[in-house]
mmCIF file of C-alpha atoms in Angstrom:
data_model
loop_
_atom_site.group_PDB
_atom_site.id
_atom_site.type_symbol
_atom_site.label_atom_id
_atom_site.label_comp_id
_atom_site.label_asym_id
_atom_site.label_seq_id
_atom_site.Cartn_x
_atom_site.Cartn_y
_atom_site.Cartn_z
ATOM 1 C CA MET A 1 -67.471 -73.178 204.953
ATOM 2 C CA LYS A 2 -64.969 -70.514 203.788
ATOM 3 C CA LYS A 3 -67.362 -69.437 201.015
ATOM 4 C CA ILE A 4 -70.211 -69.057 203.505
ATOM 5 C CA THR A 5 -68.006 -66.923 205.762
ATOM 6 C CA LEU A 6 -66.951 -64.737 202.818
ATOM 7 C CA TYR A 7 -70.535 -64.209 201.637
ATOM 8 C CA THR A 8 -71.594 -63.362 205.187
ATOM 9 C CA PHE A 9 -68.862 -60.728 205.484
ATOM 10 C CA ILE A 10 -69.749 -59.182 202.107
ATOM 11 C CA LEU A 11 -73.415 -58.967 203.024
ATOM 12 C CA PHE A 12 -72.429 -57.567 206.414
ATOM 13 C CA SER A 13 -70.281 -54.857 204.820
ATOM 14 C CA ILE A 14 -73.017 -53.901 202.338
ATOM 15 C CA GLY A 15 -75.681 -53.942 205.006
ATOM 16 C CA VAL A 16 -74.063 -51.505 207.402
ATOM 17 C CA LEU A 17 -76.854 -49.036 206.699
ATOM 18 C CA SER A 18 -79.474 -51.435 207.995
ATOM 19 C CA GLN A 19 -77.723 -52.149 211.291
ATOM 20 C CA GLU A 20 -79.134 -50.669 214.475
ATOM 21 C CA LYS A 21 -75.691 -50.399 216.076
ATOM 22 C CA LEU A 22 -72.168 -49.829 214.836
ATOM 23 C CA THR A 23 -69.218 -51.206 216.802
ATOM 24 C CA LEU A 24 -65.621 -50.049 216.995
ATOM 25 C CA GLU A 25 -64.401 -53.453 215.764
ATOM 26 C CA THR A 26 -66.616 -53.132 212.683
ATOM 27 C CA CYS A 27 -64.981 -49.788 211.886
ATOM 28 C CA TYR A 28 -61.529 -51.388 212.260
ATOM 29 C CA THR A 29 -62.521 -54.187 209.866
ATOM 30 C CA LEU A 30 -63.995 -51.839 207.268
ATOM 31 C CA ILE A 31 -61.013 -49.480 207.200
ATOM 32 C CA GLN A 32 -58.657 -52.433 206.648
ATOM 33 C CA LYS A 33 -60.834 -53.539 203.727
ATOM 34 C CA ASN A 34 -62.047 -50.294 202.123
ATOM 35 C CA TYR A 35 -59.361 -47.665 202.656
ATOM 36 C CA PRO A 36 -57.778 -46.830 199.247
ATOM 37 C CA LEU A 37 -54.319 -47.887 200.417
ATOM 38 C CA ALA A 38 -55.573 -51.485 200.863
ATOM 39 C CA LYS A 39 -55.907 -51.754 197.064
ATOM 40 C CA GLN A 40 -52.119 -51.654 196.770
ATOM 41 C CA ASN A 41 -51.901 -55.183 198.188
ATOM 42 C CA ASP A 42 -53.461 -56.625 195.028
ATOM 43 C CA LEU A 43 -51.333 -54.365 192.824
ATOM 44 C CA LEU A 44 -48.146 -55.421 194.621
ATOM 45 C CA ALA A 45 -49.107 -59.094 194.282
ATOM 46 C CA LYS A 46 -49.593 -58.701 190.512
ATOM 47 C CA GLN A 47 -46.334 -56.782 190.196
ATOM 48 C CA ASN A 48 -44.433 -59.387 192.221
ATOM 49 C CA LYS A 49 -45.798 -62.191 190.041
ATOM 50 C CA LEU A 50 -44.592 -60.409 186.901
ATOM 51 C CA ASP A 51 -41.180 -59.656 188.434
ATOM 52 C CA LEU A 52 -40.675 -63.326 189.381
ATOM 53 C CA GLU A 53 -41.670 -64.425 185.879
ATOM 54 C CA ILE A 54 -39.111 -61.999 184.422
ATOM 55 C CA ILE A 55 -36.363 -63.294 186.733
ATOM 56 C CA ASN A 56 -37.148 -66.938 185.916
ATOM 57 C CA THR A 57 -36.821 -66.290 182.171
ATOM 58 C CA GLY A 58 -33.084 -66.473 182.855
ATOM 59 C CA LYS A 59 -33.493 -70.264 183.083
ATOM 60 C CA LEU A 60 -35.110 -70.454 179.632
ATOM 61 C CA PRO A 61 -33.296 -70.675 176.268
ATOM 62 C CA GLN A 62 -32.358 -67.284 174.825
ATOM 63 C CA PHE A 63 -32.751 -66.825 171.049
ATOM 64 C CA ASP A 64 -30.964 -64.300 168.836
ATOM 65 C CA PHE A 65 -31.734 -63.760 165.141
ATOM 66 C CA LEU A 66 -29.251 -61.967 162.857
ATOM 67 C CA ILE A 67 -29.413 -60.710 159.264
ATOM 68 C CA GLN A 68 -26.327 -58.903 158.040
ATOM 69 C CA ALA A 69 -25.123 -57.484 154.712
ATOM 70 C CA THR A 70 -21.736 -55.787 154.461
ATOM 71 C CA TYR A 71 -19.496 -54.233 151.879
ATOM 72 C CA GLN A 72 -15.822 -54.006 152.683
ATOM 73 C CA SER A 73 -12.886 -52.283 151.048
ATOM 74 C CA ASP A 74 -10.665 -55.357 150.937
ATOM 75 C CA VAL A 75 -10.715 -59.105 151.543
ATOM 76 C CA THR A 76 -8.157 -61.795 152.282
ATOM 77 C CA LYS A 77 -6.200 -62.749 149.155
ATOM 78 C CA MET A 78 -3.489 -65.236 148.325
ATOM 79 C CA PRO A 79 -0.172 -63.403 148.044
ATOM 80 C CA ILE A 80 0.758 -65.413 144.940
ATOM 81 C CA ALA A 81 -1.215 -67.069 142.173
ATOM 82 C CA ILE A 82 -1.143 -70.868 142.269
ATOM 83 C CA PRO A 83 -1.686 -72.347 138.781
ATOM 84 C CA GLY A 84 -4.513 -74.895 138.515
ATOM 85 C CA THR A 85 -6.147 -74.094 141.843
ATOM 86 C CA GLY A 86 -8.971 -71.954 140.462
ATOM 87 C CA PHE A 87 -8.982 -69.950 143.664
ATOM 88 C CA GLU A 88 -11.089 -66.784 143.631
ATOM 89 C CA ALA A 89 -10.868 -64.039 146.204
ATOM 90 C CA PRO A 90 -14.068 -63.538 148.306
ATOM 91 C CA ASN A 91 -16.516 -60.884 147.186
ATOM 92 C CA LEU A 92 -16.330 -57.460 148.717
ATOM 93 C CA ASP A 93 -20.065 -57.708 149.463
ATOM 94 C CA GLN A 94 -20.859 -60.425 152.008
ATOM 95 C CA TYR A 95 -24.113 -61.712 153.493
ATOM 96 C CA LYS A 96 -25.118 -63.869 156.384
ATOM 97 C CA THR A 97 -28.217 -64.733 158.415
ATOM 98 C CA ASN A 98 -28.264 -66.982 161.453
ATOM 99 C CA ILE A 99 -30.128 -67.893 164.611
ATOM 100 C CA SER A 100 -28.332 -68.508 167.913
ATOM 101 C CA VAL A 101 -29.570 -70.327 170.994
ATOM 102 C CA ASN A 102 -27.989 -69.868 174.433
ATOM 103 C CA GLN A 103 -29.014 -72.081 177.339
ATOM 104 C CA LEU A 104 -27.910 -71.471 180.914
ATOM 105 C CA ILE A 105 -26.648 -74.712 182.392
ATOM 106 C CA TYR A 106 -25.244 -73.569 185.725
ATOM 107 C CA ALA A 107 -25.311 -70.217 187.533
ATOM 108 C CA GLY A 108 -24.634 -71.246 191.134
ATOM 109 C CA GLY A 109 -28.189 -70.455 192.283
ATOM 110 C CA LYS A 110 -27.964 -66.805 191.241
ATOM 111 C CA ILE A 111 -31.434 -66.767 189.629
ATOM 112 C CA ASP A 112 -33.096 -68.415 192.636
ATOM 113 C CA ALA A 113 -31.327 -65.940 194.919
ATOM 114 C CA ALA A 114 -32.657 -63.030 192.830
ATOM 115 C CA ALA A 115 -36.177 -64.506 193.060
ATOM 116 C CA ASP A 116 -35.824 -64.834 196.855
ATOM 117 C CA LEU A 117 -34.753 -61.193 197.070
ATOM 118 C CA LYS A 118 -37.778 -60.098 195.061
ATOM 119 C CA ALA A 119 -40.069 -62.143 197.328
ATOM 120 C CA ALA A 120 -38.482 -60.519 200.395
ATOM 121 C CA GLU A 121 -39.078 -57.063 198.899
ATOM 122 C CA PHE A 122 -42.717 -57.986 198.281
ATOM 123 C CA LYS A 123 -43.264 -59.080 201.909
ATOM 124 C CA THR A 124 -41.633 -55.876 203.181
ATOM 125 C CA LYS A 125 -43.873 -53.673 201.041
ATOM 126 C CA GLN A 126 -46.961 -55.617 202.140
ATOM 127 C CA LYS A 127 -46.028 -55.130 205.795
ATOM 128 C CA GLN A 128 -45.513 -51.391 205.238
ATOM 129 C CA ILE A 129 -49.067 -51.165 203.871
ATOM 130 C CA GLU A 130 -50.349 -53.122 206.868
ATOM 131 C CA ILE A 131 -48.602 -50.674 209.209
ATOM 132 C CA SER A 132 -50.076 -47.644 207.439
ATOM 133 C CA LEU A 133 -53.566 -49.157 207.716
ATOM 134 C CA TYR A 134 -52.957 -50.087 211.361
ATOM 135 C CA GLN A 135 -51.970 -46.514 212.214
ATOM 136 C CA LEU A 136 -55.389 -45.340 210.994
ATOM 137 C CA LYS A 137 -56.964 -47.065 214.014
ATOM 138 C CA LYS A 138 -56.180 -44.102 216.263
ATOM 139 C CA GLN A 139 -57.925 -41.818 213.792
ATOM 140 C CA VAL A 140 -60.932 -44.146 213.883
ATOM 141 C CA ASN A 141 -60.797 -44.108 217.697
ATOM 142 C CA GLN A 142 -60.861 -40.323 217.826
ATOM 143 C CA LEU A 143 -63.865 -40.066 215.515
ATOM 144 C CA TYR A 144 -65.762 -43.002 217.019
ATOM 145 C CA PHE A 145 -65.452 -41.850 220.639
ATOM 146 C CA SER A 146 -66.151 -38.220 219.717
ATOM 147 C CA ILE A 147 -69.427 -39.418 218.194
ATOM 148 C CA LEU A 148 -70.109 -41.497 221.317
ATOM 149 C CA ASN A 149 -69.514 -38.432 223.461
ATOM 150 C CA LEU A 150 -71.991 -36.371 221.424
ATOM 151 C CA GLN A 151 -74.454 -39.248 221.572
ATOM 152 C CA GLU A 152 -74.228 -39.271 225.398
ATOM 153 C CA LYS A 153 -74.534 -35.482 225.525
ATOM 154 C CA LYS A 154 -77.681 -35.565 223.424
ATOM 155 C CA ASP A 155 -79.238 -38.190 225.694
ATOM 156 C CA LEU A 156 -78.310 -36.092 228.721
ATOM 157 C CA HIS A 157 -79.767 -32.906 227.214
ATOM 158 C CA SER A 158 -82.950 -34.758 226.294
ATOM 159 C CA ALA A 159 -83.271 -36.007 229.886
ATOM 160 C CA LYS A 160 -82.689 -32.490 231.199
ATOM 161 C CA LYS A 161 -85.351 -31.148 228.830
ATOM 162 C CA SER A 162 -87.849 -33.773 230.014
ATOM 163 C CA GLN A 163 -87.179 -32.877 233.631
ATOM 164 C CA LEU A 164 -87.654 -29.170 232.896
ATOM 165 C CA GLU A 165 -90.888 -29.880 231.052
ATOM 166 C CA ALA A 166 -92.165 -31.850 234.049
ATOM 167 C CA GLN A 167 -91.121 -29.034 236.368
ATOM 168 C CA LEU A 168 -92.803 -26.510 234.054
ATOM 169 C CA LYS A 169 -96.157 -28.249 234.542
ATOM 170 C CA GLU A 170 -95.801 -27.987 238.308
ATOM 171 C CA VAL A 171 -94.747 -24.353 238.104
ATOM 172 C CA THR A 172 -97.654 -23.505 235.813
ATOM 173 C CA ALA A 173 -100.027 -25.117 238.276
ATOM 174 C CA GLY A 174 -98.378 -23.192 241.145
ATOM 175 C CA ILE A 175 -98.816 -19.897 239.293
ATOM 176 C CA THR A 176 -102.485 -20.711 238.743
ATOM 177 C CA TYR A 177 -103.028 -21.298 242.444
ATOM 178 C CA GLY A 178 -100.902 -18.321 243.432
ATOM 179 C CA THR A 179 -98.208 -20.269 245.269
ATOM 180 C CA ILE A 180 -95.504 -19.383 242.762
ATOM 181 C CA LEU A 181 -94.596 -15.986 241.374
ATOM 182 C CA PRO A 182 -95.779 -15.170 237.828
ATOM 183 C CA SER A 183 -93.185 -15.345 235.021
ATOM 184 C CA SER A 184 -91.470 -18.270 236.701
ATOM 185 C CA ASP A 185 -92.772 -20.441 233.872
ATOM 186 C CA ALA A 186 -91.173 -18.130 231.271
ATOM 187 C CA VAL A 187 -87.735 -18.713 232.776
ATOM 188 C CA LEU A 188 -88.214 -22.483 232.420
ATOM 189 C CA GLU A 189 -89.551 -22.138 228.855
ATOM 190 C CA VAL A 190 -86.479 -20.103 227.845
ATOM 191 C CA GLU A 191 -84.203 -22.788 229.316
ATOM 192 C CA ILE A 192 -86.065 -25.502 227.377
ATOM 193 C CA LEU A 193 -85.598 -23.540 224.133
ATOM 194 C CA LYS A 194 -81.878 -23.162 224.876
ATOM 195 C CA ILE A 195 -81.598 -26.916 225.399
ATOM 196 C CA GLU A 196 -83.359 -27.556 222.070
ATOM 197 C CA GLN A 197 -80.774 -25.312 220.385
ATOM 198 C CA GLN A 198 -77.967 -27.251 222.058
ATOM 199 C CA ILE A 199 -79.463 -30.545 220.864
ATOM 200 C CA LEU A 200 -79.604 -29.218 217.292
ATOM 201 C CA GLU A 201 -75.942 -28.180 217.523
ATOM 202 C CA ILE A 202 -74.989 -31.626 218.870
ATOM 203 C CA GLU A 203 -76.857 -33.337 216.023
ATOM 204 C CA ALA A 204 -75.107 -31.150 213.428
ATOM 205 C CA ASN A 205 -71.656 -31.876 214.919
ATOM 206 C CA LYS A 206 -72.442 -35.570 215.143
ATOM 207 C CA LYS A 207 -73.533 -35.625 211.498
ATOM 208 C CA THR A 208 -70.236 -34.025 210.430
ATOM 209 C CA LEU A 209 -68.194 -36.553 212.408
ATOM 210 C CA ILE A 210 -70.237 -39.474 211.039
ATOM 211 C CA GLU A 211 -69.649 -38.252 207.472
ATOM 212 C CA THR A 212 -65.899 -38.061 208.147
ATOM 213 C CA LEU A 213 -65.854 -41.554 209.679
ATOM 214 C CA SER A 214 -67.952 -42.853 206.783
ATOM 215 C CA LYS A 215 -65.393 -41.627 204.249
ATOM 216 C CA LEU A 216 -62.533 -43.037 206.300
ATOM 217 C CA ILE A 217 -63.982 -46.573 206.539
ATOM 218 C CA GLY A 218 -65.346 -46.471 202.980
ATOM 219 C CA SER A 219 -68.924 -47.302 203.928
ATOM 220 C CA GLU A 220 -72.039 -45.169 204.266
ATOM 221 C CA ILE A 221 -73.259 -44.733 207.845
ATOM 222 C CA ASN A 222 -76.841 -43.732 208.547
ATOM 223 C CA THR A 223 -77.025 -40.857 211.043
ATOM 224 C CA THR A 224 -79.720 -42.780 212.955
ATOM 225 C CA ILE A 225 -77.340 -45.661 213.759
ATOM 226 C CA ALA A 226 -76.417 -45.906 217.417
ATOM 227 C CA PHE A 227 -72.718 -46.187 218.218
ATOM 228 C CA GLU A 228 -72.150 -48.927 220.737
ATOM 229 C CA ASN A 229 -70.079 -48.353 223.855
ATOM 230 C CA PRO A 230 -67.244 -50.877 223.483
ATOM 231 C CA GLU A 231 -65.843 -52.870 226.348
ATOM 232 C CA VAL A 232 -62.163 -51.977 226.191
ATOM 233 C CA ILE A 233 -59.848 -54.163 228.280
ATOM 234 C CA THR A 234 -56.198 -53.233 228.654
ATOM 235 C CA ASN A 235 -53.470 -55.631 229.684
ATOM 236 C CA THR A 236 -50.278 -53.962 230.875
ATOM 237 C CA THR A 237 -48.427 -57.281 231.271
ATOM 238 C CA LEU A 238 -48.416 -58.199 227.573
ATOM 239 C CA GLU A 239 -45.410 -57.419 225.392
ATOM 240 C CA ILE A 240 -45.556 -54.908 222.543
ATOM 241 C CA ASN A 241 -47.033 -56.654 219.520
ATOM 242 C CA ARG A 242 -46.971 -53.959 216.846
ATOM 243 C CA PRO A 243 -46.659 -54.814 213.120
ATOM 244 C CA GLU A 244 -43.636 -52.498 212.977
ATOM 245 C CA LEU A 245 -41.649 -55.145 214.878
ATOM 246 C CA GLU A 246 -42.467 -57.661 212.140
ATOM 247 C CA LEU A 247 -41.338 -55.095 209.575
ATOM 248 C CA PHE A 248 -37.934 -54.796 211.259
ATOM 249 C CA GLN A 249 -37.540 -58.577 211.033
ATOM 250 C CA LEU A 250 -38.612 -58.553 207.378
ATOM 251 C CA LYS A 251 -36.009 -55.852 206.696
ATOM 252 C CA LYS A 252 -33.376 -58.124 208.223
ATOM 253 C CA ASP A 253 -34.614 -61.031 206.091
ATOM 254 C CA HIS A 254 -34.360 -58.771 203.039
ATOM 255 C CA ILE A 255 -30.758 -57.910 203.936
ATOM 256 C CA GLU A 256 -29.904 -61.600 204.379
ATOM 257 C CA THR A 257 -31.370 -62.485 200.967
ATOM 258 C CA SER A 258 -29.373 -59.589 199.504
ATOM 259 C CA GLU A 259 -26.229 -61.040 201.100
ATOM 260 C CA ASN A 260 -27.037 -64.401 199.563
ATOM 261 C CA LEU A 261 -27.372 -62.847 196.112
ATOM 262 C CA VAL A 262 -24.150 -60.856 196.512
ATOM 263 C CA SER A 263 -22.279 -64.007 197.526
ATOM 264 C CA LYS A 264 -23.259 -65.577 194.215
ATOM 265 C CA GLN A 265 -22.253 -62.656 192.002
ATOM 266 C CA ASN A 266 -18.833 -64.133 191.200
ATOM 267 C CA THR A 267 -20.074 -67.715 190.783
ATOM 268 C CA PRO A 268 -18.980 -69.259 187.462
ATOM 269 C CA GLN A 269 -21.680 -69.498 184.787
ATOM 270 C CA ILE A 270 -21.785 -72.351 182.303
ATOM 271 C CA MET A 271 -23.695 -71.774 179.067
ATOM 272 C CA GLY A 272 -24.451 -74.063 176.156
ATOM 273 C CA PHE A 273 -24.852 -72.431 172.763
ATOM 274 C CA ALA A 274 -25.643 -73.292 169.154
ATOM 275 C CA THR A 275 -25.708 -71.176 166.014
ATOM 276 C CA GLY A 276 -26.945 -72.115 162.543
ATOM 277 C CA GLY A 277 -27.270 -69.998 159.438
ATOM 278 C CA LEU A 278 -26.706 -69.200 155.798
ATOM 279 C CA GLY A 279 -23.946 -66.971 154.498
ATOM 280 C CA ASN A 280 -21.851 -65.908 151.551
ATOM 281 C CA PRO A 281 -19.200 -66.883 152.265
ATOM 282 C CA GLY A 282 -19.988 -69.598 154.786
ATOM 283 C CA LEU A 283 -17.480 -70.822 157.341
ATOM 284 C CA ASN A 284 -15.089 -71.552 154.491
ATOM 285 C CA MET A 285 -13.875 -68.089 153.657
ATOM 286 C CA LEU A 286 -12.249 -69.344 150.457
ATOM 287 C CA GLU A 287 -15.535 -70.558 148.966
ATOM 288 C CA ASN A 288 -17.284 -67.668 147.276
ATOM 289 C CA ALA A 289 -20.938 -68.947 147.464
ATOM 290 C CA PHE A 290 -23.979 -69.137 149.745
ATOM 291 C CA LYS A 291 -23.502 -72.006 152.204
ATOM 292 C CA THR A 292 -25.268 -73.236 155.323
ATOM 293 C CA TYR A 293 -23.241 -73.582 158.479
ATOM 294 C CA TYR A 294 -23.557 -74.231 162.210
ATOM 295 C CA TRP A 295 -21.485 -74.453 165.356
ATOM 296 C CA VAL A 296 -22.258 -75.682 168.857
ATOM 297 C CA GLY A 297 -20.326 -75.403 172.056
ATOM 298 C CA ILE A 298 -20.160 -74.749 175.745
ATOM 299 C CA LYS A 299 -18.561 -71.830 177.535
ATOM 300 C CA LEU A 300 -17.578 -70.871 181.052
ATOM 301 C CA ASN A 301 -17.757 -67.294 182.277
ATOM 302 C CA TRP A 302 -16.099 -66.519 185.602
ATOM 303 C CA GLU A 303 -15.196 -63.139 187.000
ATOM 304 C CA VAL A 304 -12.163 -64.141 189.027
ATOM 305 C CA PHE A 305 -11.264 -60.749 190.514
ATOM 306 C CA ASP A 306 -13.658 -57.847 191.211
ATOM 307 C CA TRP A 307 -11.359 -55.545 193.217
ATOM 308 C CA HIS A 308 -13.118 -56.568 196.496
ATOM 309 C CA ALA A 309 -16.428 -55.074 195.334
ATOM 310 C CA THR A 310 -18.364 -58.101 196.629
ATOM 311 C CA LYS A 311 -16.678 -57.920 200.009
ATOM 312 C CA LYS A 312 -17.511 -54.220 200.333
ATOM 313 C CA GLU A 313 -21.142 -54.849 199.343
ATOM 314 C CA ARG A 314 -21.453 -57.429 202.123
ATOM 315 C CA GLU A 315 -19.913 -55.007 204.625
ATOM 316 C CA SER A 316 -22.424 -52.364 203.543
ATOM 317 C CA LEU A 317 -25.294 -54.819 204.098
ATOM 318 C CA LEU A 318 -24.007 -55.586 207.597
ATOM 319 C CA ILE A 319 -24.157 -51.853 208.362
ATOM 320 C CA ASN A 320 -27.772 -51.871 207.133
ATOM 321 C CA LYS A 321 -28.507 -54.610 209.683
ATOM 322 C CA ASP A 322 -27.094 -52.423 212.439
ATOM 323 C CA ILE A 323 -29.251 -49.534 211.209
ATOM 324 C CA VAL A 324 -32.383 -51.720 211.397
ATOM 325 C CA ASP A 325 -31.450 -52.803 214.941
ATOM 326 C CA ASN A 326 -31.043 -49.138 215.879
ATOM 327 C CA GLU A 327 -34.429 -48.266 214.336
ATOM 328 C CA MET A 328 -36.058 -51.059 216.335
ATOM 329 C CA GLU A 329 -34.414 -49.835 219.543
ATOM 330 C CA ILE A 330 -35.706 -46.298 218.927
ATOM 331 C CA PHE A 331 -39.189 -47.616 218.125
ATOM 332 C CA ASN A 332 -39.353 -49.658 221.335
ATOM 333 C CA LEU A 333 -38.118 -46.699 223.384
ATOM 334 C CA ASN A 334 -40.650 -44.252 221.921
ATOM 335 C CA THR A 335 -43.479 -46.776 222.183
ATOM 336 C CA ASN A 336 -42.736 -47.474 225.852
ATOM 337 C CA ILE A 337 -42.633 -43.729 226.580
ATOM 338 C CA GLU A 338 -46.010 -43.320 224.864
ATOM 339 C CA LEU A 339 -47.453 -46.289 226.780
ATOM 340 C CA ASN A 340 -46.313 -44.827 230.105
ATOM 341 C CA GLU A 341 -47.947 -41.502 229.234
ATOM 342 C CA GLN A 342 -51.165 -43.273 228.270
ATOM 343 C CA LYS A 343 -51.179 -45.322 231.502
ATOM 344 C CA SER A 344 -50.839 -42.093 233.494
ATOM 345 C CA GLU A 345 -53.710 -40.585 231.486
ATOM 346 C CA ILE A 346 -55.882 -43.641 232.196
ATOM 347 C CA SER A 347 -55.163 -43.424 235.959
ATOM 348 C CA LYS A 348 -55.924 -39.695 235.976
ATOM 349 C CA ILE A 349 -59.271 -40.142 234.217
ATOM 350 C CA GLU A 350 -60.230 -43.003 236.548
ATOM 351 C CA SER A 351 -59.670 -40.703 239.534
ATOM 352 C CA PHE A 352 -61.795 -38.011 237.826
ATOM 353 C CA ILE A 353 -64.625 -40.517 237.392
ATOM 354 C CA LYS A 354 -64.589 -41.361 241.110
ATOM 355 C CA SER A 355 -64.777 -37.652 241.973
ATOM 356 C CA ASP A 356 -67.562 -37.126 239.413
ATOM 357 C CA GLN A 357 -69.662 -39.848 241.035
ATOM 358 C CA ASP A 358 -69.252 -38.257 244.471
ATOM 359 C CA ILE A 359 -70.153 -34.816 243.089
ATOM 360 C CA ILE A 360 -73.310 -36.172 241.401
ATOM 361 C CA VAL A 361 -74.560 -37.701 244.674
ATOM 362 C CA LEU A 362 -74.235 -34.310 246.381
ATOM 363 C CA ARG A 363 -75.728 -32.410 243.436
ATOM 364 C CA GLU A 364 -78.780 -34.718 243.409
ATOM 365 C CA LYS A 365 -79.430 -33.911 247.090
ATOM 366 C CA ILE A 366 -79.102 -30.186 246.424
ATOM 367 C CA LEU A 367 -81.446 -30.351 243.418
ATOM 368 C CA LYS A 368 -84.034 -32.337 245.370
ATOM 369 C CA THR A 369 -84.084 -29.581 247.972
ATOM 370 C CA ALA A 370 -84.258 -26.882 245.276
ATOM 371 C CA ALA A 371 -87.198 -28.616 243.567
ATOM 372 C CA SER A 372 -89.109 -28.664 246.855
ATOM 373 C CA GLN A 373 -88.293 -24.993 247.490
ATOM 374 C CA LEU A 374 -89.438 -24.023 243.985
ATOM 375 C CA LYS A 375 -92.696 -25.881 244.460
ATOM 376 C CA ASN A 376 -93.325 -23.975 247.689
ATOM 377 C CA GLY A 377 -92.309 -20.632 246.204
ATOM 378 C CA VAL A 378 -89.234 -20.269 248.379
ATOM 379 C CA ILE A 379 -86.800 -19.871 245.459
ATOM 380 C CA THR A 380 -87.163 -18.622 241.891
ATOM 381 C CA SER A 381 -87.077 -20.716 238.720
ATOM 382 C CA SER A 382 -83.659 -19.241 237.926
ATOM 383 C CA ALA A 383 -82.242 -20.592 241.163
ATOM 384 C CA TYR A 384 -83.719 -24.006 240.409
ATOM 385 C CA ILE A 385 -82.314 -23.977 236.859
ATOM 386 C CA THR A 386 -78.882 -23.139 238.276
ATOM 387 C CA GLU A 387 -78.932 -26.205 240.501
ATOM 388 C CA LEU A 388 -80.351 -28.393 237.707
ATOM 389 C CA THR A 389 -77.624 -27.181 235.362
ATOM 390 C CA ASN A 390 -74.991 -27.911 237.995
ATOM 391 C CA LEU A 391 -76.240 -31.489 238.287
ATOM 392 C CA TYR A 392 -76.304 -32.056 234.535
ATOM 393 C CA GLU A 393 -72.850 -30.512 234.146
ATOM 394 C CA ALA A 394 -71.588 -32.994 236.728
ATOM 395 C CA GLU A 395 -73.318 -35.851 234.878
ATOM 396 C CA ASN A 396 -71.938 -34.567 231.595
ATOM 397 C CA ASN A 397 -68.434 -34.498 233.102
ATOM 398 C CA LEU A 398 -68.911 -38.087 234.248
ATOM 399 C CA ASN A 399 -70.050 -39.240 230.795
ATOM 400 C CA THR A 400 -67.254 -37.302 229.101
ATOM 401 C CA HIS A 401 -64.641 -38.809 231.396
ATOM 402 C CA LYS A 402 -66.046 -42.293 230.792
ATOM 403 C CA ILE A 403 -65.754 -41.795 227.027
ATOM 404 C CA GLN A 404 -62.256 -40.327 227.464
ATOM 405 C CA LEU A 405 -61.308 -43.390 229.502
ATOM 406 C CA LEU A 406 -62.523 -45.721 226.742
ATOM 407 C CA LEU A 407 -60.626 -43.658 224.160
ATOM 408 C CA ALA A 408 -57.447 -43.705 226.263
ATOM 409 C CA LYS A 409 -57.697 -47.471 226.723
ATOM 410 C CA ALA A 410 -58.405 -48.046 223.022
ATOM 411 C CA ASN A 411 -55.401 -45.898 222.055
ATOM 412 C CA TYR A 412 -53.287 -47.770 224.612
ATOM 413 C CA ASN A 413 -54.243 -51.089 223.009
ATOM 414 C CA VAL A 414 -53.461 -49.738 219.535
ATOM 415 C CA THR A 415 -50.104 -48.387 220.732
ATOM 416 C CA LYS A 416 -49.260 -51.739 222.293
ATOM 417 C CA GLY A 417 -50.590 -53.746 219.356
ATOM 418 C CA ASN A 418 -53.058 -55.842 221.367
#
């Protein structure tokens, strides 16, 4: 089942060009997957694996190989000659080669603590990448809703053009029958040409924004794709659920693992060791010949007094915890301030939308009267165009405010982490 889901997502990502509509959620998904920063997750995972392998080598036997040749100015000699002993002083040139093996037997959990610290660092870095990717959502919002706004404007201009073209036919007929002044059709034709220019400008701006969004989400977007109006629901009762809060907790976990490692710094270490080799002289310094030798043993290493360095390190880590708590307090404060500002913006836009709807109702009545007056030759085409433009400006304001409301709500949700 997991494989099927994965294949479906891959095909979905590749097939963005063939979709008829593009949603905001799709853009969120693609930026999390395709933005260059996302590649660092795999790199960090590989690096962490190598770091853990390096740390765990401390549990493995350590081998040392030595070859040594020396020449010295003097050697140990008997102060007096003992008849019949045949004792010869060692040579001034001496040679030895050996291999030593050291095996850690006990380190008080120091290696495991170091591995835990490295794992904590890895999780913190991963969360920082997640936060950076999450913060790109507002950039996606701005581009996506700007494109939506242009899309709505184009539809509105096209509707206005169609209405003018229909009115032009009536005016042309009125001129023919002498009920409307000549040149009235020219005024309408000029307005239609101006609208066509505006549509071309909208298409050019939309293309630029789509190209920018395409680069941001790492996927080609066809300019013919329709951007879907999302249904954005805000919930003011939910708590802040931003990934930054998880990062603060991970920072605390990292500090605690650091404390654990520091507490083990002065733990006694027990090592087993063995050395074997060949030397001239061997272990018997009085025998002037190449001999094999070995020794084995066990040793204890314990730093009994460190001038309170460990204690001071732990105190420093406790200060770091307080710093993280302070950072979290500042983050919550700033986020709540931003949320309050966004809630006020949402309320303001909602009131604008209500006013826009009332204005449009009145403008439609005025335009209906103007259309009748134009048909009967009471007013000029310019006067009619003025009223038509007023209506479409009101409708454009309504559409713009609706898009702004969606953008404000989407940004609110991103700020809150919902």
